[in-house]
Amino acid sequence: MENRDAGLVEKISVLKKKRNAVILVHNYQLGEVQDIADFTGDSLELSQNAAKTGADVIVFCGVHFMAETASILCPDKVVLLPDLNAGCPMANMITAERLRAMKKEHPHAVVVCYINSSAEVKAESNICCTSANAVKVIESLDAQEILFVPDQYLGHYISSRTGKKMILWPGFCPTHVRIQPERISELKREYPQAKVVVHPECLPEVIALADAVLSTSGMCRYARRDEVREMVVGTEIGLMYRLRKENPGKRFIPVSEQAVCPNMKLITLEKVLRSLEEMSPEVKVSREIRLRAIAAVDKMLKVSREL
Ligand code: 13P
Ligand code: SF4
């Protein structure tokens, strides 16, 4: 670690104690940020951790919808997002207004939203899901008609796994669509022993080539299996840091070095320190939206507990 980083890490650690703060970090964050985490995980684990933390302050190193979810779950805590520009372009592909219009066209449909959505969209939804529990959430529904927003590719994947027809919003993750099937086929030829593991936000043609389709933390668990010595990884490049750190001696091959989520990289040690010093920027969901959004998030957490 560079001296500059060591100094920042020390200051963050002192201030974290003083504020009674917890640092929650998504698996795609910069390595230096993952290294200061109290907990690193996928969207589901981070929301479960936020829900049960005894801290007064949550420093959320991830993107905006994740901090909002923490605020929905913990209205009495201060939730800090060290850079407010860290959004999720896919979450921004649908608004509450457009979802309301869609609901009018399908008045009897159950609305399922991917956690990668704004609090306002969650407030319009019946239940939420993450990449880790999406199949279980859809299987738990007794519904004739399901609207799924905003990720068409996750929706397509769940529909193929569950056999349930769903009406899909045409959103997508600009980072995961950079992962191309042709490259996976090349890597399979180059590394015939390797397991191919991809995120369900990938294109259906990519998913068709995979040995496993998993959330980011699901990929970390899969990598620990004894039989996995080499793994072709179809997700955002930030996951490579944790995979390599936790599994020295194993080989991890990213499908695309271009699969970068620039928003995830906006959080730096400097910004984490500043957020703790200034207790800002804060993400706070209004009471009115929160009371409507919490039902969808709680229902999802309940299904996950039953997993
Ligand atoms: P996970 O919940 O699998 O970590 O995914 C979050 C995300 O934003 C994927 O692009
Ligand atoms: Fe959103 Fe894609 Fe970035 Fe995940 S990787 S936060 S889905 S833009």
PDB file of N, CA and C and ligand atoms in Angstrom, residues 28 63 65 88-90 116 173-176 201 236 261 264, ligand 2:
ATOM      1  N   TYR A  28     -17.910  -4.497  -7.023  1.00  0.00           N
ATOM      2  CA  TYR A  28     -17.301  -3.857  -8.203  1.00  0.00           C
ATOM      3  C   TYR A  28     -16.435  -2.650  -7.833  1.00  0.00           C
ATOM      4  N   VAL A  63     -23.435   2.286  -5.804  1.00  0.00           N
ATOM      5  CA  VAL A  63     -24.141   3.293  -6.600  1.00  0.00           C
ATOM      6  C   VAL A  63     -25.445   3.713  -5.904  1.00  0.00           C
ATOM      7  N   PHE A  65     -28.739   3.639  -6.205  1.00  0.00           N
ATOM      8  CA  PHE A  65     -29.906   2.846  -5.791  1.00  0.00           C
ATOM      9  C   PHE A  65     -29.578   1.994  -4.561  1.00  0.00           C
ATOM     10  N   CYS A  88     -26.716   4.461 -11.485  1.00  0.00           N
ATOM     11  CA  CYS A  88     -26.730   3.239 -12.299  1.00  0.00           C
ATOM     12  C   CYS A  88     -27.520   3.574 -13.566  1.00  0.00           C
ATOM     13  N   PRO A  89     -26.850   3.624 -14.725  1.00  0.00           N
ATOM     14  CA  PRO A  89     -27.568   3.993 -15.963  1.00  0.00           C
ATOM     15  C   PRO A  89     -28.763   3.094 -16.243  1.00  0.00           C
ATOM     16  N   MET A  90     -28.677   1.825 -15.886  1.00  0.00           N
ATOM     17  CA  MET A  90     -29.842   0.957 -16.120  1.00  0.00           C
ATOM     18  C   MET A  90     -31.016   1.376 -15.239  1.00  0.00           C
ATOM     19  N   ASN A 116     -31.932  -2.720  -8.924  1.00  0.00           N
ATOM     20  CA  ASN A 116     -31.311  -1.621  -9.684  1.00  0.00           C
ATOM     21  C   ASN A 116     -32.403  -0.722 -10.235  1.00  0.00           C
ATOM     22  N   CYS A 173     -28.041  -3.179 -18.946  1.00  0.00           N
ATOM     23  CA  CYS A 173     -26.829  -2.630 -18.340  1.00  0.00           C
ATOM     24  C   CYS A 173     -25.798  -2.370 -19.444  1.00  0.00           C
ATOM     25  N   PRO A 174     -25.402  -1.099 -19.622  1.00  0.00           N
ATOM     26  CA  PRO A 174     -24.450  -0.773 -20.697  1.00  0.00           C
ATOM     27  C   PRO A 174     -23.091  -1.460 -20.514  1.00  0.00           C
ATOM     28  N   THR A 175     -22.767  -1.832 -19.290  1.00  0.00           N
ATOM     29  CA  THR A 175     -21.486  -2.501 -19.036  1.00  0.00           C
ATOM     30  C   THR A 175     -21.571  -3.982 -19.432  1.00  0.00           C
ATOM     31  N   HIS A 176     -22.636  -4.630 -19.016  1.00  0.00           N
ATOM     32  CA  HIS A 176     -22.730  -6.080 -19.286  1.00  0.00           C
ATOM     33  C   HIS A 176     -22.995  -6.409 -20.760  1.00  0.00           C
ATOM     34  N   GLU A 201     -27.250 -10.240 -15.980  1.00  0.00           N
ATOM     35  CA  GLU A 201     -27.498  -9.024 -16.786  1.00  0.00           C
ATOM     36  C   GLU A 201     -26.922  -9.160 -18.195  1.00  0.00           C
ATOM     37  N   GLU A 236     -18.650  -7.301 -14.575  1.00  0.00           N
ATOM     38  CA  GLU A 236     -17.859  -6.067 -14.462  1.00  0.00           C
ATOM     39  C   GLU A 236     -16.478  -6.404 -13.894  1.00  0.00           C
ATOM     40  N   CYS A 261     -17.812  -0.462 -15.165  1.00  0.00           N
ATOM     41  CA  CYS A 261     -18.920   0.430 -14.798  1.00  0.00           C
ATOM     42  C   CYS A 261     -18.278   1.706 -14.229  1.00  0.00           C
ATOM     43  N   MET A 264     -19.231   2.961 -10.713  1.00  0.00           N
ATOM     44  CA  MET A 264     -18.721   2.215  -9.555  1.00  0.00           C
ATOM     45  C   MET A 264     -17.322   2.698  -9.170  1.00  0.00           C
TER      46      MET A 264
HETATM   47 FE1  SF4 B   2     -25.786  -0.436 -13.104  1.00  0.00          FE
HETATM   48 FE2  SF4 B   2     -24.543  -2.023 -14.851  1.00  0.00          FE
HETATM   49 FE3  SF4 B   2     -23.126  -0.441 -13.257  1.00  0.00          FE
HETATM   50 FE4  SF4 B   2     -24.403  -2.586 -12.269  1.00  0.00          FE
HETATM   51  S1  SF4 B   2     -22.694  -2.574 -13.713  1.00  0.00           S
HETATM   52  S2  SF4 B   2     -24.370  -0.526 -11.382  1.00  0.00           S
HETATM   53  S3  SF4 B   2     -26.252  -2.563 -13.556  1.00  0.00           S
HETATM   54  S4  SF4 B   2     -24.575   0.204 -14.881  1.00  0.00           S
END
